[in-house]
Amino acid sequence: MEATTAAEMHWRCSLRRGCATRISVLMALAAVVMLAGGARADEYDHKYAMGDSFPLWVNKVGPYNNPQETYNYYELPFCKPHPEAKPVHKWGGLGEVLQGNELIDSQLEMRFRVDIPKRAVCQDPLDEKKVEHFKYAVQHHYWYELFVDDLPIWGFVGEHVTEGGESGGDGDSAKTYIYTHKSFDIAYSGHQIIQVNLTSENPRPLTPGTTLEFTYSVRWESTAIPFRRRFERYLDYNFFEHQIHWFSIFNSFMMVIFLTGLVSMILMRTLRNDYARYAREEDDLESLERDMSEESGWKLVHGDVFRPAPWLVLLSALVGTGAQLACLTLLVILLSIFGSLYVGRGAIVTALIVCYALTAFIGGYVSGGFYARNDGKSWIRCMLLTASLFPGTCFGIAFALNTIAIFYHSLAAVPFGSIVVVLLIWSFISFPLTLFGTVIGRNWNGTPDNPCRVKRIPSPIPNKRWYLKPWSVATVGGLLPFGAIFIELYFVFTSFWNYKVYYVYGFMLLVFLILIIVTICVTIVGTYFLLNAENYHWQWTAFGSAASTAVYVFLYSIHYFFMKTKMNGFFQTCFYFGYTLIFVIGLGIMCGAIGYLGSSAFVRRIYRYIKSD
Ligand SMILES: *[C@@H]1O[C@H](CO)[C@@H](O)[C@H](O)[C@H]1NC(C)=O
C-alpha cells in the first residue's frame, strides 16, 4: 500500500501546487509511462483478505446543478480525523487529473469484512463563518463524491427543509440541516468488493456555537453478483436503451439509404449520359470541342476546377487535422467498446490524448500529401499549422477555463504538472509524428495527378441565384448531418452534463458511420450544384457545407443549456460553453475534412473523362 515512488511523491507535490517548480522533466516522462495504467498498490488488483484495511477516498464537492463546478472535499469546513497528518493523495492517471479529480485519503478506518459500529470521526465546533459556508453549500444542493475500491459513492451534504416538511423552500420557516452520519453498506463476494451504498443520516441543524459530531458506520454483507458486473448498477439502461434511441438510429439509417439512393440516382444518371457521349466521341476531338462550347454546367469549368484553393495552407492543415480526428474518434470508440473504458475515472480522456498523439502521423500524412499535390511551396508552414492548429485552439480555451477555475479555487483547475505532461506529449510524440507523416505524405502521395490541366487565366464566375452561392450551399449542407446525429447528441450531452455514465458506444459507432456517409453524400450534392452553376470554388464550399454541421450542433447546445439543464453562475457557464466550443470545433474540422475528401474523390471521378486541351 505504501509503495511510494519518487514520481508519485512528485505528483503529490504537484497536486498541492506549492512546489510545482520541483517538477523535473524526468518525473514527467515517468508519468507518461504511467499514463495508461496508473500506479500499483494492492488496491489495484481489487483483492483483499479478511481484515485488510483499505482507504476511503474523498474526491470532490460541488453544486448538483453545475457538474464542472467542483471543489476539493475539504474546501467545505469538514473536520478531519487527524488534522495534523499530511494528506495522502492518490494518483490515478493524467485523464483523472484533467477531469478534475483529486482523491484524498479520508483517514477513516475501513477493514475488509469487518463491521464497524457507529464510530466518531471528529468534532466540528461551528462558528458563524462555518455555518454560513455549510448553509450556502446545502442550499445549493452540494453533493460529494467518495471512492471505495474505485467504486464511486455519492451523497448530499445536507438538506433544506421548510416547516411543511417539503424540501427546497427558502422562506423564513426553512431550516438547513447537515448530515452528520455516514452509513456504509458494503457487499462483497469472495475477496472482492462488489457494491457500496451510502446512507446519509442524522441531520443536525446548523447553529453557530454548537459542535457537530461526525460519525460513520460500516456493515458488510455477501452478495452473489460477480465482480465483473459490479459496474452495471451505475448504468442507466432505461435511459440509454430507450425505444427513442433505437428509433433514432433506425431513422438516421433510413436517411442514409434515402440519401445514398438519391445521390447515386441523380448523379449516375447525369454522368452516364455524359460518359456515353464522351466514350462515343472520344477520338473525335473536334466534335468534342464543339460539344464543350455548347455545354453549360460543370463541364465548362474543367480548366478551373483543380485550381488550388485560396488559403491552401489552412485548408491542408484543416483537412489533415480532420482526417486525424476522424481516425481518432473511430479508434477511441472501438477502444471504448472493447475495453469498457467507462469504468475507469478519466480513462477516456487519457485514451483521447494518447490516441491523438499517436494519430498525429495521419494528420501529417494527409495534409502534407494534399499540400504537395496542390503545388504548395511552404510545406514547413503547413506542417506547423497541422501540428498546432487544433491542439493550440484546445489549449487556448483550456487555458482560459483554467484561469477561471484557479480563480474559483475549483478542482477543475489542472495542476501545473499535468499541463507540462500534456505539452511534453505534444512536443515529443505528436509533433515529431506530424513531421514524419508530412515527409512521408509528400513523398508517397504528393505528386500532382489532377485529371484536367488548370487554365492559366481563371474564368469569371457567372452570377447565379442566391441558392447556388457558396454561402447558401454551405449553410444548408449541415442540416442533414445534424439531423442524423442530434438524438445521439442528446444522449452524449446528458451523460456529460447530467451525471449519467455513457456506455452505449455501439450506438455511437453506428451514428458516427452514419454521420460520415450522410456528410459525404450531402457535400457531393452541394458540390455538384455549385459546379453546375459554373462556380469552381468548390473546395472551401465543400469543407464549409460539411463543417456547418458543427454550427447547428452549437445552436443545439445553446438550446440544451437553457432547456435541459439548471446550470447557473459564471463558472459553469464558461465551462459549458468552453467544452462545447472545443467539441464543436473538433466536430467541424472532422466533418469538413470528411466532406472535402468525399467531394474531392467525386470531382476527380467526374472529370476523369474530360480531356483538357
Ligand atoms: C444497496 O442498495 C440497493 C438498492 O437500494 C440494494 O438493492 C442493495 O442490496 C444494497 N446493497 C447493500 C450492500 O446494502
XYZ file of C-alpha atoms and ligand atoms in Angstrom:
627
model
C 0.000 0.000 0.000
C 2.777 2.415 0.845
C 4.706 1.740 -2.323
C 5.592 5.339 -2.920
C 7.925 6.071 -5.769
C 9.787 9.244 -6.381
C 7.454 10.051 -9.229
C 4.464 9.657 -7.034
C 5.967 11.916 -4.419
C 6.445 14.484 -7.104
C 2.873 14.043 -8.121
C 1.592 14.655 -4.677
C 3.778 17.666 -4.638
C 2.392 18.893 -7.918
C -1.128 18.318 -6.728
C -0.500 20.579 -3.810
C 0.736 23.107 -6.304
C 3.083 24.572 -3.734
C 6.225 23.010 -5.075
C 5.361 22.854 -8.727
C 8.768 24.156 -9.671
C 10.400 20.997 -8.400
C 8.809 19.028 -11.193
C 11.511 17.727 -13.380
C 11.335 16.569 -16.946
C 12.346 13.131 -15.728
C 9.376 12.824 -13.493
C 7.007 13.984 -16.196
C 8.369 11.324 -18.502
C 7.893 8.750 -15.786
C 4.327 9.953 -15.580
C 3.919 9.426 -19.319
C 4.946 5.835 -18.810
C 2.433 5.507 -16.019
C -0.250 7.199 -18.085
C -2.221 4.230 -19.186
C -2.417 2.229 -16.041
C -1.846 4.386 -13.032
C 0.102 3.243 -10.027
C 0.342 -0.175 -8.459
C -0.581 -0.870 -4.911
C -2.715 -3.633 -3.554
C -5.838 -1.575 -4.110
C -5.240 -2.102 -7.809
C -5.881 -5.796 -8.047
C -9.109 -5.330 -6.041
C -8.403 -8.369 -3.843
C -8.499 -8.233 -0.078
C -8.120 -10.699 2.733
C -10.332 -10.604 5.783
C -9.341 -7.631 7.920
C -7.239 -5.885 5.285
C -7.558 -2.178 5.597
C -8.258 -0.092 2.540
C -8.734 3.636 2.081
C -11.932 5.571 1.687
C -11.062 8.370 -0.709
C -12.817 11.712 -0.697
C -12.910 13.395 -4.057
C -14.968 16.470 -4.694
C -17.950 18.529 -3.642
C -19.988 20.937 -5.673
C -23.460 22.178 -6.521
C -25.507 19.404 -8.050
C -26.696 21.526 -10.959
C -23.194 22.515 -12.060
C -21.254 19.350 -12.830
C -17.954 21.102 -13.537
C -18.055 23.445 -10.575
C -16.337 21.137 -8.157
C -14.154 21.797 -5.199
C -11.843 19.852 -3.033
C -13.834 17.969 -0.396
C -12.076 19.892 2.351
C -12.947 23.264 0.819
C -16.085 22.829 2.898
C -15.132 23.149 6.548
C -15.420 19.419 7.252
C -13.244 18.350 10.116
C -10.564 15.686 9.673
C -9.839 12.751 11.976
C -6.138 13.602 12.063
C -5.854 17.235 11.064
C -2.124 17.298 11.642
C -1.364 14.389 9.286
C -0.128 15.122 5.785
C -2.934 14.472 3.283
C -2.348 11.377 1.166
C -3.273 11.754 -2.482
C -3.982 9.040 -4.963
C -2.520 9.355 -8.432
C -4.773 7.733 -10.984
C -3.506 8.883 -14.363
C -3.433 12.001 -16.447
C -7.052 11.721 -17.561
C -8.229 11.612 -13.983
C -6.431 14.823 -13.134
C -7.595 16.564 -16.300
C -11.164 15.633 -15.458
C -10.845 17.441 -12.166
C -10.473 14.608 -9.706
C -8.295 14.747 -6.634
C -8.591 11.761 -4.358
C -7.533 12.337 -0.786
C -7.477 9.699 1.913
C -10.335 10.347 4.318
C -8.374 8.667 7.132
C -11.473 6.705 8.125
C -10.641 3.180 9.091
C -12.107 0.597 6.730
C -11.371 -3.100 7.028
C -12.447 -5.802 4.633
C -15.392 -7.709 6.086
C -15.103 -6.065 9.478
C -18.298 -4.386 10.628
C -17.740 -1.081 12.326
C -20.489 0.115 14.643
C -21.232 3.814 14.822
C -17.924 5.476 15.495
C -16.916 9.127 15.887
C -14.862 10.702 13.124
C -14.240 14.127 14.566
C -15.803 17.069 16.348
C -16.511 20.212 14.422
C -17.169 23.319 16.524
C -19.321 25.657 14.458
C -18.673 29.373 14.274
C -20.585 31.938 12.214
C -18.315 31.544 9.231
C -18.530 27.764 9.057
C -22.292 27.891 9.430
C -22.561 30.366 6.568
C -20.346 28.186 4.413
C -22.280 24.990 5.145
C -25.610 26.751 4.703
C -24.562 28.045 1.340
C -23.490 24.550 0.337
C -26.686 22.879 1.495
C -28.911 25.491 -0.099
C -27.090 24.997 -3.393
C -27.571 21.237 -3.226
C -23.926 20.439 -2.768
C -23.134 16.791 -3.258
C -19.879 14.998 -2.681
C -18.153 12.041 -4.217
C -16.238 9.326 -2.389
C -14.430 6.315 -3.733
C -14.042 2.876 -2.268
C -12.024 0.410 -4.291
C -12.631 2.537 -7.420
C -16.380 2.470 -6.880
C -17.901 5.943 -6.716
C -20.311 6.836 -3.947
C -22.363 9.993 -3.875
C -24.152 11.794 -1.116
C -25.671 15.172 -0.371
C -24.091 17.426 2.214
C -27.369 18.250 3.887
C -30.987 19.103 3.357
C -33.027 22.223 3.274
C -36.479 21.714 4.762
C -39.423 24.021 5.150
C -41.713 23.625 8.141
C -44.310 21.939 5.995
C -41.873 19.131 5.500
C -41.305 19.728 1.827
C -37.710 20.335 0.955
C -36.274 23.102 -1.128
C -38.204 26.113 0.218
C -36.309 29.164 1.313
C -38.817 31.164 3.326
C -38.275 32.164 6.940
C -39.604 28.859 8.132
C -36.929 26.952 6.160
C -34.325 25.099 8.135
C -30.956 23.891 6.961
C -29.592 20.631 8.194
C -26.312 18.890 7.660
C -25.981 15.120 7.704
C -23.530 14.013 10.337
C -23.639 10.253 9.993
C -22.454 8.211 7.020
C -23.642 4.651 6.991
C -21.823 2.376 4.536
C -23.362 -0.876 3.393
C -20.766 -2.838 1.530
C -21.410 -6.026 -0.367
C -18.538 -8.405 -1.004
C -18.048 -11.592 -2.899
C -15.055 -13.738 -2.120
C -12.118 -11.391 -1.750
C -13.649 -8.555 -3.670
C -15.769 -5.531 -3.016
C -18.851 -5.523 -5.207
C -21.173 -2.781 -4.074
C -21.128 0.154 -1.736
C -24.229 2.002 -0.554
C -24.021 5.196 1.384
C -26.877 6.422 3.519
C -26.648 9.886 4.998
C -28.314 10.058 8.382
C -28.662 12.089 11.495
C -29.357 15.580 10.133
C -28.320 18.321 12.558
C -29.332 21.976 12.419
C -26.571 24.432 11.616
C -26.393 26.693 14.645
C -23.333 28.779 15.498
C -21.805 27.913 18.855
C -22.764 24.244 18.782
C -20.437 21.369 17.972
C -21.206 18.787 15.332
C -20.059 15.265 15.871
C -19.475 13.417 12.607
C -19.810 9.656 12.740
C -19.707 6.705 10.394
C -20.510 3.022 10.455
C -19.801 0.094 8.145
C -21.864 -3.013 7.606
C -20.818 -5.908 5.374
C -22.919 -8.457 3.614
C -22.166 -11.010 0.972
C -23.672 -10.919 -2.475
C -23.944 -13.232 -5.450
C -23.166 -10.514 -8.006
C -19.857 -11.333 -9.711
C -17.021 -8.822 -9.775
C -17.133 -8.193 -13.495
C -20.725 -6.996 -13.262
C -20.240 -4.619 -10.383
C -20.336 -1.509 -12.572
C -23.667 -2.381 -14.084
C -25.609 -0.662 -11.342
C -24.185 2.663 -12.499
C -25.584 2.246 -15.978
C -28.999 3.604 -16.754
C -30.389 1.012 -19.130
C -33.851 2.521 -19.200
C -32.447 5.816 -20.326
C -29.852 4.757 -22.863
C -31.648 1.817 -24.351
C -34.952 3.578 -24.551
C -37.078 2.969 -27.654
C -36.360 6.523 -28.779
C -32.697 5.669 -29.091
C -33.315 2.646 -31.278
C -35.869 4.577 -33.232
C -33.455 7.431 -33.914
C -30.813 5.043 -35.169
C -33.367 3.470 -37.438
C -34.427 6.912 -38.606
C -30.903 8.009 -39.408
C -30.353 4.757 -41.174
C -33.354 5.400 -43.394
C -31.935 8.815 -44.116
C -28.690 7.194 -45.206
C -30.483 4.854 -47.569
C -32.548 7.678 -48.970
C -29.554 9.979 -49.420
C -27.211 7.467 -50.947
C -30.046 6.418 -53.238
C -30.703 10.000 -54.198
C -27.075 10.804 -54.798
C -26.391 7.768 -56.866
C -29.607 8.156 -58.830
C -29.258 11.823 -59.776
C -25.562 11.760 -60.335
C -25.139 8.457 -62.070
C -27.951 9.349 -64.394
C -26.437 12.662 -65.356
C -22.977 11.300 -65.597
C -23.936 8.216 -67.516
C -25.308 10.315 -70.359
C -22.116 12.295 -70.410
C -19.915 9.277 -70.288
C -21.817 7.648 -73.093
C -21.356 10.690 -75.242
C -17.701 11.090 -74.442
C -16.983 7.468 -74.939
C -18.541 7.693 -78.372
C -16.733 10.822 -79.361
C -13.508 10.103 -77.673
C -11.443 10.155 -80.827
C -13.312 12.948 -82.443
C -11.671 15.904 -80.773
C -13.327 18.450 -82.962
C -16.811 17.429 -82.162
C -15.830 17.218 -78.550
C -14.768 20.799 -78.550
C -17.924 21.863 -80.317
C -19.816 19.945 -77.743
C -17.987 21.606 -74.916
C -18.721 25.085 -76.113
C -22.396 24.291 -76.258
C -22.347 22.757 -72.841
C -23.208 24.569 -69.730
C -22.701 23.328 -66.246
C -19.913 21.524 -64.587
C -18.018 20.569 -67.723
C -17.367 24.190 -68.555
C -15.186 24.713 -65.531
C -12.857 21.801 -66.178
C -9.980 24.209 -66.624
C -10.542 25.823 -63.238
C -11.893 23.113 -61.038
C -8.472 21.888 -59.982
C -7.114 25.340 -59.398
C -5.518 25.254 -55.934
C -7.842 26.654 -53.315
C -7.097 30.020 -51.766
C -5.650 29.761 -48.249
C -4.129 26.474 -49.285
C -2.004 26.114 -46.150
C -5.022 26.476 -43.926
C -7.136 24.099 -45.992
C -4.375 21.466 -45.952
C -3.976 21.799 -42.209
C -7.737 21.537 -41.674
C -8.130 18.529 -43.949
C -5.170 16.793 -42.317
C -6.396 17.535 -38.810
C -9.911 16.466 -39.712
C -8.745 13.155 -41.110
C -6.750 12.647 -37.935
C -9.763 13.475 -35.774
C -11.934 11.037 -37.708
C -9.416 8.232 -37.148
C -9.080 9.281 -33.532
C -12.832 9.156 -32.997
C -13.085 5.748 -34.592
C -10.165 4.445 -32.550
C -11.468 5.744 -29.235
C -14.971 4.428 -29.899
C -13.550 0.984 -30.709
C -11.320 1.091 -27.633
C -14.316 2.039 -25.514
C -16.381 -0.790 -26.919
C -13.729 -3.421 -26.378
C -12.070 -2.000 -23.303
C -15.133 -0.886 -21.299
C -13.355 2.404 -20.706
C -16.331 3.965 -18.954
C -15.371 2.022 -15.860
C -12.206 3.963 -15.106
C -12.047 7.538 -13.944
C -10.528 9.570 -16.744
C -9.745 6.547 -18.897
C -11.456 8.055 -21.912
C -9.650 11.363 -21.561
C -6.344 9.507 -21.300
C -7.248 7.420 -24.339
C -8.162 10.564 -26.273
C -4.865 12.255 -25.506
C -2.692 9.226 -26.201
C -4.564 8.359 -29.398
C -4.443 11.960 -30.549
C -0.699 11.959 -30.146
C -0.351 8.657 -31.985
C -2.686 9.526 -34.859
C -0.722 12.721 -35.500
C 1.019 10.772 -38.230
C -2.239 10.583 -40.182
C -2.757 14.312 -39.900
C 0.724 14.981 -41.228
C 0.381 12.431 -43.991
C -2.926 13.752 -45.314
C -2.066 17.422 -45.052
C 1.469 17.015 -46.392
C 0.313 14.980 -49.382
C -2.585 17.293 -50.101
C -0.378 20.362 -49.925
C 2.260 18.883 -52.197
C -0.321 17.744 -54.772
C -1.567 21.298 -54.967
C 1.913 22.638 -55.624
C 2.301 24.221 -52.224
C 5.726 25.598 -51.646
C 5.984 26.320 -47.939
C 5.413 22.861 -46.593
C 7.037 23.624 -43.253
C 4.440 26.260 -42.544
C 1.749 23.760 -43.499
C 3.235 21.126 -41.209
C 3.499 23.537 -38.284
C -0.100 24.610 -38.751
C -1.289 20.995 -38.948
C 0.547 20.125 -35.772
C -0.625 23.101 -33.796
C -3.990 24.243 -35.125
C -6.336 22.036 -33.153
C -4.136 21.456 -30.089
C -3.443 25.175 -29.965
C -7.150 26.016 -30.078
C -7.928 23.488 -27.358
C -5.050 24.717 -25.284
C -6.171 28.314 -25.636
C -9.711 27.525 -24.497
C -8.466 25.241 -21.730
C -6.078 27.951 -20.575
C -8.904 30.462 -20.269
C -11.047 27.931 -18.383
C -8.139 27.040 -16.150
C -7.636 30.654 -15.210
C -11.282 30.848 -14.189
C -11.000 27.581 -12.253
C -7.919 28.778 -10.376
C -9.701 31.986 -9.546
C -12.590 29.962 -8.065
C -10.233 27.557 -6.255
C -12.028 24.812 -8.095
C -10.793 21.275 -8.514
C -11.381 21.685 -12.231
C -8.130 23.654 -12.302
C -5.476 21.484 -13.886
C -2.265 21.405 -11.856
C 0.883 22.700 -13.441
C 2.480 19.253 -13.615
C -0.298 17.874 -15.802
C -0.071 20.813 -18.163
C 3.628 20.069 -18.503
C 2.886 16.417 -19.233
C 0.389 17.337 -21.950
C 2.888 19.733 -23.502
C 5.589 17.071 -23.386
C 3.323 14.547 -25.072
C 2.630 17.077 -27.768
C 6.240 18.016 -28.351
C 7.805 14.552 -28.083
C 5.131 12.362 -29.669
C 2.560 14.370 -31.563
C 4.815 16.918 -33.219
C 7.520 14.519 -34.478
C 4.826 12.192 -35.809
C 3.227 15.052 -37.718
C 6.582 15.942 -39.191
C 7.257 12.334 -40.099
C 3.789 11.977 -41.612
C 4.253 15.140 -43.646
C 7.533 13.923 -45.099
C 6.073 10.519 -45.949
C 2.908 12.065 -47.352
C 4.876 14.424 -49.596
C 6.990 11.606 -50.929
C 4.421 8.887 -51.377
C 1.338 10.850 -52.089
C 2.486 14.261 -53.210
C 2.714 14.103 -56.994
C 0.091 16.276 -58.684
C -2.276 13.952 -60.550
C -5.285 16.030 -61.473
C -7.271 14.663 -64.398
C -7.565 18.095 -66.053
C -4.976 20.760 -66.535
C -5.607 24.143 -64.939
C -6.055 27.068 -67.304
C -3.729 29.994 -66.865
C -6.414 32.625 -66.585
C -9.308 31.983 -64.209
C -12.718 32.121 -65.824
C -15.249 34.581 -64.482
C -17.951 33.095 -62.305
C -21.461 33.851 -63.516
C -23.726 35.451 -61.011
C -26.253 32.777 -60.157
C -29.253 32.742 -57.914
C -28.779 33.038 -54.178
C -29.318 29.355 -53.512
C -26.412 28.441 -55.735
C -23.966 30.682 -53.907
C -21.276 29.025 -51.774
C -22.694 30.510 -48.609
C -26.154 29.098 -49.012
C -24.843 25.712 -50.121
C -22.633 25.645 -47.030
C -25.450 26.665 -44.726
C -27.900 24.083 -45.978
C -25.243 21.363 -46.122
C -25.020 20.927 -42.366
C -28.718 20.368 -41.783
C -28.965 16.720 -42.761
C -25.834 15.506 -40.943
C -27.044 17.391 -37.893
C -30.427 15.733 -38.230
C -28.719 12.378 -38.339
C -26.852 12.878 -35.074
C -28.843 15.153 -32.866
C -30.662 12.450 -30.900
C -27.312 10.853 -30.137
C -26.054 14.282 -29.175
C -28.822 14.485 -26.621
C -27.598 11.256 -25.033
C -23.968 12.333 -25.107
C -24.731 15.740 -23.643
C -26.941 14.236 -20.984
C -24.258 11.843 -19.878
C -21.688 14.599 -19.851
C -23.697 17.253 -18.079
C -26.210 15.233 -16.108
C -24.244 12.543 -14.335
C -25.086 9.574 -16.485
C -22.428 7.104 -17.458
C -22.350 6.838 -21.224
C -21.752 3.240 -22.138
C -23.583 2.605 -25.403
C -20.567 3.028 -27.644
C -22.062 0.624 -30.162
C -24.748 3.217 -30.830
C -22.088 5.846 -31.057
C -20.156 3.849 -33.609
C -23.269 3.434 -35.765
C -24.099 7.103 -35.538
C -20.515 8.000 -36.379
C -20.592 5.873 -39.507
C -23.979 7.296 -40.456
C -22.617 10.790 -39.937
C -19.724 10.089 -42.271
C -21.952 8.727 -45.027
C -24.541 11.476 -44.751
C -21.860 14.158 -44.690
C -20.187 12.804 -47.789
C -23.474 12.471 -49.686
C -24.680 15.933 -48.800
C -21.357 17.519 -49.674
C -21.269 15.763 -53.007
C -24.740 17.015 -53.888
C -23.751 20.537 -52.835
C -20.559 20.413 -54.863
C -22.448 19.159 -57.881
C -24.923 22.023 -57.717
C -22.136 24.518 -57.284
C -20.138 23.201 -60.223
C -23.256 23.151 -62.358
C -23.653 26.807 -61.551
C -20.164 27.161 -63.064
C -18.722 28.144 -59.739
C -15.452 26.321 -59.331
C -14.722 27.471 -55.774
C -15.843 24.107 -54.570
C -13.041 23.297 -52.138
C -13.937 25.666 -49.343
C -17.618 25.282 -50.081
C -17.364 21.524 -49.664
C -15.434 21.953 -46.456
C -17.871 24.559 -45.200
C -21.030 22.717 -46.105
C -19.878 19.730 -44.071
C -18.421 21.796 -41.263
C -21.635 23.759 -40.856
C -22.986 20.678 -39.055
C -20.977 21.930 -36.119
C -22.723 25.303 -36.204
C -26.053 23.554 -35.822
C -24.633 21.466 -33.016
C -23.544 24.641 -31.298
C -27.022 26.132 -31.670
C -28.447 22.914 -30.264
C -26.076 23.107 -27.322
C -27.387 26.589 -26.521
C -30.908 25.188 -26.550
C -29.749 22.317 -24.348
C -28.112 24.666 -21.879
C -31.265 26.668 -21.330
C -33.917 23.981 -21.622
C -32.398 20.790 -20.270
C -30.013 21.835 -17.542
C -30.208 24.017 -14.476
C -26.647 25.224 -14.696
C -26.051 28.686 -13.388
C -23.275 31.037 -12.489
C -20.322 32.407 -14.382
C -18.062 29.433 -13.695
C -20.338 26.728 -15.021
C -21.498 28.794 -17.971
C -17.900 29.333 -19.041
C -17.110 25.661 -18.645
C -20.200 24.565 -20.506
C -19.531 26.779 -23.475
C -15.782 26.268 -23.348
C -16.058 22.486 -23.507
C -18.826 22.742 -26.084
C -16.649 25.016 -28.193
C -13.789 22.523 -28.157
C -16.201 19.765 -29.106
C -17.836 21.810 -31.841
C -14.534 22.950 -33.345
C -13.276 19.373 -33.415
C -16.535 18.172 -34.944
C -16.490 20.951 -37.519
C -12.939 20.207 -38.627
C -13.658 16.498 -38.753
C -16.891 16.806 -40.751
C -15.347 19.426 -43.013
C -12.435 17.176 -43.840
C -14.692 14.171 -44.421
C -16.938 16.206 -46.693
C -13.991 17.685 -48.519
C -12.307 14.331 -49.093
C -15.598 12.822 -50.264
C -16.355 15.524 -52.761
C -12.751 15.647 -53.880
C -12.977 11.984 -54.819
C -16.254 12.757 -56.573
C -14.819 15.693 -58.527
C -11.819 13.691 -59.656
C -14.144 10.920 -60.716
C -16.461 13.028 -62.855
C -13.683 14.937 -64.620
C -11.794 11.808 -65.416
C -13.189 11.536 -68.938
C -12.820 15.158 -69.751
C -9.737 15.723 -71.796
C -8.315 19.127 -71.332
C -6.652 20.867 -74.152
C -27.692 -1.116 -1.983
O -28.908 -0.570 -2.422
C -29.583 -1.327 -3.399
C -30.786 -0.560 -3.880
O -31.418 0.093 -2.849
C -29.931 -2.708 -2.815
O -30.584 -3.479 -3.789
C -28.662 -3.387 -2.373
O -28.944 -4.620 -1.761
C -27.893 -2.507 -1.400
N -26.608 -3.112 -1.139
C -26.132 -3.256 0.085
C -24.788 -3.833 0.194
O -26.760 -2.949 1.060
